[in-house]
Short mmCIF file of C-alpha atoms in Angstrom, two decimals:
data_model
loop_
_atom_site.label_atom_id
_atom_site.label_comp_id
_atom_site.label_asym_id
_atom_site.label_seq_id
_atom_site.Cartn_x
_atom_site.Cartn_y
_atom_site.Cartn_z
CA MET U 717 0.00 0.00 0.00
CA ASN U 718 2.90 2.35 0.74
CA LYS U 719 4.35 1.63 -2.68
CA MET U 720 1.02 2.46 -4.34
CA GLY U 721 0.91 5.72 -2.37
CA THR U 722 4.40 6.52 -3.65
CA ILE U 723 3.31 5.89 -7.24
CA ILE U 724 0.17 8.03 -6.77
CA GLY U 725 2.21 10.91 -5.36
CA PHE U 726 4.91 10.60 -8.03
CA THR U 727 2.37 10.47 -10.88
CA PHE U 728 0.43 13.44 -9.52
CA LYS U 729 3.49 15.65 -8.94
CA ASN U 730 5.08 14.65 -12.23
CA LYS U 731 1.97 15.54 -14.26
CA VAL U 732 1.16 18.76 -12.40
CA LYS U 733 4.68 20.11 -12.89
CA THR U 734 4.70 19.54 -16.65
CA LYS U 735 4.51 22.57 -18.92
CA SER U 736 1.71 20.97 -20.93
CA PHE U 737 -0.54 20.76 -17.85
CA MET U 738 0.17 24.35 -16.81
CA VAL U 739 -0.27 25.79 -20.31
CA THR U 740 -3.43 23.78 -20.99
CA THR U 741 -4.98 24.76 -17.67
CA ILE U 742 -4.17 28.46 -18.09
CA VAL U 743 -5.34 28.58 -21.72
CA LEU U 744 -8.62 26.78 -20.97
CA ALA U 745 -9.23 28.99 -17.92
CA LEU U 746 -8.72 32.08 -20.09
CA LEU U 747 -11.03 30.71 -22.80
CA ILE U 748 -13.72 30.00 -20.20
CA THR U 749 -13.37 33.53 -18.80
CA ILE U 750 -13.56 35.10 -22.26
CA GLY U 751 -16.54 32.93 -23.23
CA LEU U 752 -18.51 33.84 -20.10
CA ASN U 753 -17.81 37.55 -20.55
CA ILE U 754 -18.37 37.89 -24.30
CA PRO U 755 -21.68 39.80 -23.87
CA TYR U 756 -19.98 42.24 -21.50
CA PHE U 757 -17.01 42.72 -23.87
CA ILE U 758 -19.40 43.43 -26.74
CA THR U 759 -21.12 46.17 -24.76
CA LEU U 760 -17.74 47.69 -23.87
CA PHE U 761 -16.62 47.78 -27.51
CA ASN U 762 -19.97 49.31 -28.42
CA GLY U 763 -19.32 52.12 -25.99
CA GLY U 764 -21.29 50.80 -23.03
CA PRO U 765 -24.49 48.90 -22.51
CA ILE U 766 -26.64 51.27 -24.57
CA GLY U 767 -29.65 49.41 -25.88
CA GLY U 768 -28.88 46.33 -23.79
CA GLY U 769 -31.00 47.12 -20.80
CA SER U 770 -30.42 45.97 -17.23
CA SER U 771 -31.64 46.76 -13.73
CA THR U 772 -28.54 48.87 -13.10
CA ASN U 773 -28.61 50.67 -16.45
CA PRO U 774 -32.13 50.62 -17.94
CA VAL U 775 -32.87 51.85 -21.45
CA LYS U 776 -34.51 55.29 -21.34
CA ILE U 777 -37.16 55.80 -24.01
CA GLY U 778 -39.02 59.07 -24.50
CA LEU U 779 -42.75 59.09 -25.34
CA LEU U 780 -43.99 61.45 -28.04
CA SER U 781 -47.62 61.76 -27.01
CA THR U 782 -48.65 64.45 -29.52
CA GLY U 783 -52.05 63.46 -30.93
CA GLN U 784 -51.99 60.08 -29.15
CA THR U 785 -52.18 61.03 -25.48
CA GLU U 786 -54.47 58.13 -24.55
CA VAL U 787 -52.19 55.48 -26.10
CA ALA U 788 -49.07 56.99 -24.53
CA GLU U 789 -50.66 57.16 -21.06
CA LYS U 790 -51.96 53.58 -21.23
CA LEU U 791 -48.57 52.30 -22.41
CA GLU U 792 -46.69 54.08 -19.65
CA THR U 793 -49.16 52.88 -16.99
CA TYR U 794 -49.06 49.27 -18.13
CA SER U 795 -45.25 49.18 -18.43
CA SER U 796 -44.82 50.63 -14.95
CA ALA U 797 -47.20 48.01 -13.54
CA GLN U 798 -45.18 45.21 -15.16
CA GLY U 799 -42.06 46.29 -13.26
CA ASN U 800 -39.61 45.52 -16.07
CA GLU U 801 -36.31 47.09 -14.98
CA ALA U 802 -34.63 46.72 -18.38
CA TYR U 803 -36.27 49.90 -19.66
CA HIS U 804 -38.51 52.78 -18.61
CA PHE U 805 -40.47 55.43 -20.45
CA VAL U 806 -39.80 59.14 -19.99
CA SER U 807 -42.91 61.22 -20.65
CA ASP U 808 -42.85 64.99 -21.04
CA ALA U 809 -45.84 66.55 -22.79
CA SER U 810 -43.98 69.85 -23.25
CA LYS U 811 -41.39 68.28 -25.58
CA ASP U 812 -41.95 67.88 -29.29
CA GLU U 813 -40.12 65.51 -31.65
CA ALA U 814 -37.22 67.90 -32.21
CA ALA U 815 -36.62 68.19 -28.45
CA LEU U 816 -36.71 64.40 -28.01
CA LYS U 817 -34.32 63.94 -30.92
CA ALA U 818 -31.95 66.43 -29.29
CA ASP U 819 -32.13 64.47 -26.02
CA VAL U 820 -31.18 61.29 -27.88
CA GLU U 821 -28.23 63.01 -29.56
CA SER U 822 -27.05 64.36 -26.21
CA GLU U 823 -27.44 60.83 -24.72
CA LEU U 824 -30.08 61.91 -22.21
CA LEU U 825 -32.34 59.33 -23.87
CA ASP U 826 -31.53 56.09 -25.71
CA GLY U 827 -34.46 56.61 -28.08
CA TYR U 828 -38.02 57.88 -28.38
CA LEU U 829 -41.30 56.24 -29.35
CA LYS U 830 -43.57 58.00 -31.84
CA PHE U 831 -47.16 57.04 -32.67
CA GLU U 832 -47.88 57.70 -36.35
CA PRO U 833 -51.56 57.68 -37.44
CA VAL U 834 -52.66 55.00 -39.91
CA ALA U 835 -55.52 55.78 -42.28
CA GLY U 836 -58.59 53.66 -41.61
CA GLN U 837 -57.31 52.19 -38.34
CA ASP U 838 -58.11 53.06 -34.72
CA PHE U 839 -54.61 52.27 -33.50
CA PRO U 840 -51.49 54.18 -34.60
CA GLN U 841 -48.25 52.66 -35.89
CA PRO U 842 -45.57 52.85 -33.17
CA VAL U 843 -42.06 53.70 -34.42
CA LEU U 844 -38.99 53.58 -32.17
CA TYR U 845 -36.24 56.02 -33.11
CA SER U 846 -32.77 55.50 -31.64
CA SER U 847 -29.16 56.34 -32.37
CA GLU U 848 -28.10 52.71 -31.74
CA ASP U 849 -29.84 49.36 -31.97
CA ILE U 850 -32.05 48.51 -29.02
CA SER U 851 -31.68 45.00 -27.63
CA PRO U 852 -34.38 42.45 -28.57
CA GLN U 853 -34.72 41.79 -24.83
CA VAL U 854 -36.06 45.34 -24.53
CA ILE U 855 -38.08 45.36 -27.77
CA ALA U 856 -40.00 42.18 -26.89
CA PRO U 857 -41.65 43.45 -23.66
CA ILE U 858 -42.45 46.80 -25.29
CA GLU U 859 -44.22 44.99 -28.15
CA ALA U 860 -46.13 42.87 -25.63
CA ALA U 861 -47.20 46.02 -23.78
CA LEU U 862 -48.30 47.68 -27.04
CA GLN U 863 -50.39 44.60 -27.86
CA ILE U 864 -52.26 44.96 -24.55
CA VAL U 865 -52.76 48.69 -25.10
CA LYS U 866 -54.01 48.04 -28.65
CA LEU U 867 -56.61 45.60 -27.37
CA ASP U 868 -57.75 48.09 -24.73
CA VAL U 869 -58.00 50.95 -27.22
CA VAL U 870 -59.79 48.97 -29.94
CA VAL U 871 -62.43 47.20 -27.83
CA LYS U 872 -62.82 50.11 -25.37
CA ASP U 873 -65.63 49.22 -22.94
CA THR U 874 -67.04 46.36 -24.99
CA LEU U 875 -65.25 43.76 -22.87
CA THR U 876 -64.73 43.54 -19.13
CA ALA U 877 -61.25 43.74 -17.59
CA GLU U 878 -61.33 39.97 -16.95
CA GLN U 879 -62.18 39.23 -20.59
CA LYS U 880 -59.38 41.49 -21.81
CA GLN U 881 -56.95 39.73 -19.46
CA LEU U 882 -58.12 36.34 -20.73
CA ILE U 883 -57.64 37.32 -24.38
CA SER U 884 -54.17 38.74 -23.78
CA THR U 885 -52.96 35.71 -21.81
CA PRO U 886 -50.92 33.36 -24.07
CA VAL U 887 -52.26 29.82 -24.45
CA LYS U 888 -49.92 27.29 -22.84
CA LEU U 889 -50.03 23.68 -23.98
CA THR U 890 -49.52 21.16 -21.18
CA GLU U 891 -48.80 17.47 -21.65
CA GLN U 892 -50.68 14.80 -19.75
CA SER U 893 -49.44 11.22 -19.61
CA LEU U 894 -51.88 8.38 -20.14
CA ASP U 895 -49.89 6.24 -17.70
CA SER U 896 -52.30 5.62 -14.82
CA SER U 897 -49.41 5.05 -12.41
CA GLN U 898 -48.46 8.72 -12.58
CA SER U 899 -50.23 11.46 -10.71
CA GLY U 900 -51.54 14.47 -12.56
CA ALA U 901 -48.99 16.88 -11.11
CA ALA U 902 -46.09 14.54 -11.79
CA ALA U 903 -47.22 13.90 -15.34
CA GLU U 904 -47.58 17.61 -16.04
CA SER U 905 -44.07 18.43 -14.86
CA GLU U 906 -42.49 15.31 -16.34
CA GLY U 907 -39.60 15.99 -18.65
CA THR U 908 -39.30 19.69 -17.82
CA MET U 909 -35.91 21.12 -16.93
CA SER U 910 -35.24 24.69 -15.81
CA GLY U 911 -32.81 26.76 -17.84
CA ILE U 912 -30.09 26.81 -15.21
CA ASN U 913 -30.33 23.02 -14.67
CA TYR U 914 -30.25 22.50 -18.43
CA ILE U 915 -26.95 24.38 -18.56
CA VAL U 916 -25.54 22.46 -15.57
CA VAL U 917 -26.42 19.06 -17.09
CA TYR U 918 -25.02 20.12 -20.47
CA LEU U 919 -21.73 21.25 -18.92
CA LEU U 920 -21.45 18.08 -16.79
CA ILE U 921 -21.86 15.88 -19.88
CA ILE U 922 -19.16 17.80 -21.75
CA LEU U 923 -16.93 17.72 -18.66
CA LEU U 924 -17.31 13.96 -18.24
CA PHE U 925 -16.52 13.28 -21.89
CA THR U 926 -13.54 15.63 -22.25
CA SER U 927 -12.05 14.71 -18.86
CA THR U 928 -12.39 10.97 -19.51
CA MET U 929 -10.75 11.26 -22.91
CA MET U 930 -7.92 13.50 -21.74
CA THR U 931 -7.03 11.54 -18.61
CA GLY U 932 -7.62 8.16 -20.28
CA ASN U 933 -5.22 8.94 -23.11
CA MET U 934 -2.78 10.30 -20.53
CA ILE U 935 -2.85 6.98 -18.65
CA ALA U 936 -2.43 4.88 -21.79
CA SER U 937 0.37 7.03 -23.23
CA GLU U 938 2.36 7.03 -19.98
CA ILE U 939 2.19 3.25 -19.64
CA THR U 940 3.15 2.79 -23.30
CA ALA U 941 6.03 5.28 -22.98
CA GLU U 942 7.43 3.45 -19.94
CA LYS U 943 7.07 0.13 -21.70
CA SER U 944 8.72 1.29 -24.93
CA SER U 945 11.70 2.77 -23.02
CA ARG U 946 12.19 -0.48 -21.06
CA ILE U 947 11.76 1.36 -17.75
CA MET U 948 8.91 -1.04 -17.04
CA GLU U 949 11.39 -3.89 -16.65
CA ILE U 950 13.03 -2.05 -13.75
CA LEU U 951 9.76 -0.93 -12.15
CA ILE U 952 8.24 -4.40 -12.29
CA THR U 953 10.98 -5.79 -10.01
CA SER U 954 10.22 -3.35 -7.18
CA VAL U 955 6.49 -2.66 -7.47
CA SER U 956 3.71 -5.10 -8.34
CA PRO U 957 1.91 -4.49 -11.65
CA LEU U 958 -1.38 -4.09 -9.78
CA SER U 959 0.03 -1.28 -7.63
CA GLN U 960 1.51 0.36 -10.72
CA MET U 961 -1.73 0.34 -12.66
CA PHE U 962 -4.03 1.62 -9.91
CA GLY U 963 -1.36 4.04 -8.67
CA LYS U 964 -1.24 5.68 -12.11
CA ILE U 965 -5.03 5.67 -12.45
CA ILE U 966 -5.59 7.32 -9.06
CA GLY U 967 -2.69 9.75 -9.53
CA ILE U 968 -3.98 11.00 -12.88
CA PHE U 969 -7.52 11.06 -11.45
CA MET U 970 -6.26 13.52 -8.82
CA VAL U 971 -4.72 15.60 -11.62
CA GLY U 972 -8.11 15.67 -13.37
CA LEU U 973 -9.89 16.68 -10.15
CA LEU U 974 -7.41 19.51 -9.60
CA GLN U 975 -8.02 20.79 -13.11
CA ILE U 976 -11.79 20.52 -12.73
CA GLY U 977 -11.56 22.36 -9.40
CA ILE U 978 -9.64 25.18 -11.07
CA PHE U 979 -12.16 25.43 -13.91
CA GLY U 980 -15.04 25.30 -11.44
CA ALA U 981 -13.53 28.17 -9.45
CA VAL U 982 -13.06 30.18 -12.67
CA VAL U 983 -16.69 29.63 -13.71
CA ALA U 984 -18.03 30.46 -10.24
CA GLY U 985 -15.90 33.59 -10.00
CA ASN U 986 -17.07 34.84 -13.39
CA MET U 987 -20.73 34.06 -12.77
CA LEU U 988 -20.67 36.04 -9.52
CA LEU U 989 -19.49 39.19 -11.31
CA PRO U 990 -22.24 41.87 -11.30
CA HIS U 991 -22.62 42.11 -15.08
CA ASN U 992 -22.95 38.31 -15.45
CA ARG U 993 -25.53 38.14 -12.67
CA ASP U 994 -27.56 40.69 -14.61
CA VAL U 995 -27.39 38.43 -17.68
CA LEU U 996 -28.73 35.49 -15.66
CA SER U 997 -31.55 37.63 -14.26
CA ASP U 998 -32.48 38.78 -17.78
CA PHE U 999 -33.03 35.12 -18.71
CA ASN U 1000 -34.91 34.45 -15.44
CA MET U 1001 -32.10 32.22 -14.17
CA ASN U 1002 -30.94 32.05 -10.57
CA LEU U 1003 -28.01 30.06 -9.24
CA SER U 1004 -30.11 29.14 -6.22
CA ASP U 1005 -32.42 27.18 -8.56
CA VAL U 1006 -29.70 24.64 -9.37
CA ASN U 1007 -30.82 21.11 -8.47
CA VAL U 1008 -28.38 19.88 -5.81
CA ALA U 1009 -29.13 16.26 -6.76
CA VAL U 1010 -27.74 16.92 -10.24
CA ILE U 1011 -24.44 18.14 -8.77
CA VAL U 1012 -24.15 15.29 -6.23
CA TYR U 1013 -25.07 12.49 -8.62
CA GLY U 1014 -23.03 14.16 -11.35
CA LEU U 1015 -19.91 13.96 -9.16
CA ILE U 1016 -20.60 10.32 -8.21
CA PHE U 1017 -21.20 9.19 -11.79
CA TYR U 1018 -18.19 11.20 -12.97
CA ILE U 1019 -15.90 9.36 -10.54
CA LEU U 1020 -17.32 5.94 -11.37
CA GLY U 1021 -17.37 6.64 -15.11
CA TYR U 1022 -13.76 7.79 -14.95
CA PHE U 1023 -12.57 4.59 -13.26
CA LEU U 1024 -14.49 2.37 -15.71
CA TYR U 1025 -12.83 3.97 -18.72
CA ALA U 1026 -9.47 4.43 -16.95
CA VAL U 1027 -8.96 0.69 -16.29
CA MET U 1028 -9.71 -0.02 -19.96
CA PHE U 1029 -7.26 2.63 -21.14
CA ALA U 1030 -4.61 1.18 -18.80
CA ALA U 1031 -5.19 -2.33 -20.16
CA ILE U 1032 -4.92 -1.13 -23.77
CA GLY U 1033 -1.80 0.89 -22.98
CA SER U 1034 -0.08 -2.17 -21.49
CA MET U 1035 -0.59 -4.16 -24.69
CA VAL U 1036 0.99 -1.55 -26.99
CA SER U 1037 4.77 -1.50 -27.38
CA ARG U 1038 5.09 1.74 -29.39
CA THR U 1039 3.36 5.07 -28.87
CA GLU U 1040 2.71 5.27 -32.65
CA GLU U 1041 0.25 2.38 -32.33
CA LEU U 1042 -1.61 3.81 -29.35
CA GLY U 1043 -4.12 5.91 -31.29
CA GLN U 1044 -5.40 2.94 -33.24
CA ALA U 1045 -5.45 0.71 -30.14
CA VAL U 1046 -7.64 3.04 -28.05
CA LEU U 1047 -10.06 3.75 -30.93
CA PRO U 1048 -12.74 1.27 -29.69
CA ILE U 1049 -12.78 2.94 -26.24
CA THR U 1050 -12.96 6.37 -27.87
CA MET U 1051 -15.94 5.25 -29.94
CA LEU U 1052 -17.70 3.95 -26.80
CA SER U 1053 -17.18 7.30 -25.11
CA LEU U 1054 -18.45 9.18 -28.18
CA VAL U 1055 -21.60 7.03 -28.26
CA SER U 1056 -22.23 7.81 -24.59
CA PHE U 1057 -21.69 11.53 -25.24
CA TYR U 1058 -23.94 11.80 -28.30
CA ILE U 1059 -26.79 9.78 -26.78
CA ALA U 1060 -26.93 12.20 -23.85
CA ILE U 1061 -26.47 15.41 -25.85
CA PHE U 1062 -29.05 14.61 -28.54
CA SER U 1063 -31.57 13.33 -25.98
CA ILE U 1064 -31.29 16.20 -23.50
CA ALA U 1065 -34.50 17.79 -24.82
CA THR U 1066 -36.41 14.47 -24.68
CA PRO U 1067 -35.21 12.81 -21.45
CA ASN U 1068 -37.96 10.21 -21.25
CA ILE U 1069 -37.36 8.36 -24.53
CA LEU U 1070 -36.72 4.60 -24.53
CA LEU U 1071 -33.13 4.96 -25.81
CA LEU U 1072 -32.13 7.05 -22.80
CA LYS U 1073 -33.88 4.69 -20.39
CA VAL U 1074 -31.99 1.69 -21.80
CA ALA U 1075 -28.68 3.62 -21.89
CA SER U 1076 -29.13 4.41 -18.17
CA PHE U 1077 -28.45 0.75 -17.35
CA ILE U 1078 -25.52 0.16 -19.73
CA PRO U 1079 -22.30 0.88 -17.79
CA PHE U 1080 -20.52 2.58 -20.71
CA THR U 1081 -23.37 5.05 -21.31
CA SER U 1082 -25.05 5.30 -17.89
CA PRO U 1083 -22.86 8.11 -16.42
CA THR U 1084 -24.19 10.60 -18.99
CA ALA U 1085 -27.61 9.09 -19.79
CA ILE U 1086 -28.86 8.87 -16.20
CA LEU U 1087 -27.58 12.40 -15.54
CA VAL U 1088 -29.92 13.82 -18.20
CA ARG U 1089 -32.88 11.99 -16.64
CA ILE U 1090 -31.93 13.16 -13.12
CA GLY U 1091 -31.76 16.77 -14.33
CA ALA U 1092 -35.22 16.46 -15.89
CA GLY U 1093 -36.60 14.77 -12.77
CA VAL U 1094 -37.82 11.66 -14.63
CA ALA U 1095 -35.43 9.11 -13.10
CA PRO U 1096 -36.97 7.26 -10.12
CA THR U 1097 -34.64 6.67 -7.17
CA TRP U 1098 -34.59 2.89 -7.72
CA GLN U 1099 -33.38 3.39 -11.30
CA ILE U 1100 -30.59 5.71 -10.16
CA TRP U 1101 -29.36 3.24 -7.54
CA THR U 1102 -29.70 0.30 -9.94
CA SER U 1103 -27.61 2.19 -12.48
CA LEU U 1104 -25.03 2.93 -9.78
CA ALA U 1105 -24.91 -0.74 -8.71
CA ILE U 1106 -24.43 -1.96 -12.29
CA LEU U 1107 -21.67 0.60 -12.80
CA VAL U 1108 -19.84 -0.43 -9.59
CA VAL U 1109 -20.05 -4.15 -10.47
CA SER U 1110 -18.79 -3.37 -13.99
CA ILE U 1111 -15.82 -1.46 -12.57
CA MET U 1112 -14.94 -4.43 -10.39
CA ILE U 1113 -15.17 -6.87 -13.32
CA PHE U 1114 -13.27 -4.69 -15.80
CA GLY U 1115 -10.78 -3.72 -13.08
CA TRP U 1116 -10.02 -7.38 -12.40
CA LEU U 1117 -9.76 -8.11 -16.13
CA ALA U 1118 -7.60 -5.01 -16.76
CA ALA U 1119 -5.27 -5.97 -13.90
CA LYS U 1120 -4.67 -9.40 -15.49
CA ILE U 1121 -4.14 -7.86 -18.93
CA TYR U 1122 -1.83 -5.22 -17.46
CA ARG U 1123 0.25 -7.76 -15.56
CA THR U 1124 0.64 -9.83 -18.70
CA GLY U 1125 0.92 -7.09 -21.30
CA VAL U 1126 3.59 -4.85 -19.74
CA LEU U 1127 6.30 -7.48 -20.37
CA MET U 1128 5.14 -8.51 -23.85
CA TYR U 1129 7.21 -6.70 -26.51
CA GLY U 1130 7.27 -6.75 -30.28
CA LYS U 1131 4.00 -7.04 -32.16
CA ARG U 1132 0.74 -6.47 -30.39
CA PRO U 1133 -0.36 -9.78 -28.78
CA THR U 1134 -3.39 -11.57 -30.19
CA PHE U 1135 -6.34 -12.38 -27.95
CA LYS U 1136 -5.31 -16.04 -27.95
CA GLU U 1137 -1.75 -15.23 -26.82
CA LEU U 1138 -3.03 -12.77 -24.25
CA PHE U 1139 -5.58 -15.22 -22.83
CA LYS U 1140 -2.96 -17.95 -22.59
CA ALA U 1141 -0.54 -15.66 -20.74
CA MET U 1142 -3.30 -14.38 -18.40
CA LYS U 1143 -4.11 -17.90 -17.28
CA ALA U 1144 -0.62 -18.13 -15.80
CA TYR U 1145 -1.29 -15.28 -13.36
CA LYS U 1146 -3.81 -14.99 -10.59
CA ILE U 1147 -5.00 -11.69 -9.14
#
């Protein structure tokens, strides 16, 4: 056990100190930071958040009420009642169009709204004048408000307030399952995933795939490099092959966790910046709405998924004598990982399909498939624990098999051994 601890520590320190690890970590951290702050950088290059609209810097729009006082008053009243902090109307009956245009040019206003009469119609044509483009996130609620005002102006007192409210309320289609075992409330909410949880699940799937591929190839390449340089012949005399294999797997796993921790800190730090919190609020997203179960199960399935693929990468690496052959040798494992990734990504919008249910119980695809279903809230607890049990048993089986292959393969040089030669050599060793 002490020797395995030595190998874990040596592998971890050796990988962390390499220039490739440092450069990759720094570059990816910078790319994540830039990606999360792109909207803010765009507003800076545009000379500030004009037209963007936020609670700290709302878009100021003047109202030209000449000839359309009733429409302007109703629009201002309704918008104020809605409490949208991305914009607010500035009404001044004493100002004509020339004065409002001057205010826009002097940046006192971001634009002004004019109501132009339309022949044969009771409602005017609203036109928004501005020096710069106004964000669609501001335009959309203004259009919705104008639609309500139009209804009120056109029908006047023909309809009651309740009837007007009913007409203006969008029709929402809800799904109801015919499965009698589900309650009405559960069936209605089945398959829904909040925006923030959608993003978390999406990022966890990408993280699991990229981390597994990076660390898996790292394990295989290090074993192959040691074998091709004949260092393995020296190591095998002092440390058992089993300790070597699991020492490298755990050591590189710690390297992966360190890198994930760094990226997680970078993401959290950027998301807590004031301008990024405003972006989340604009999309009605709140970090407090994140499903804790997704994070907890995501971490558990990440660890188990890593070890399942890691033991296979280690076994493949031990059978290859030259690093030039490694890419072709690990191709089947790479394809398995890609299948797992694509099943989850393309099914994230439909988490209750049969394919995803079946994939939740296949050890190679379950870490990502079950995560999508957990995020959508359609995975019963017994299915989650069954998937975990199958994954743990699979790790034990493939770990035992990989240990036998590793012990045999590290001392087999020359051409890659056939399955018959490998099986014959494995029978001579007992784990």
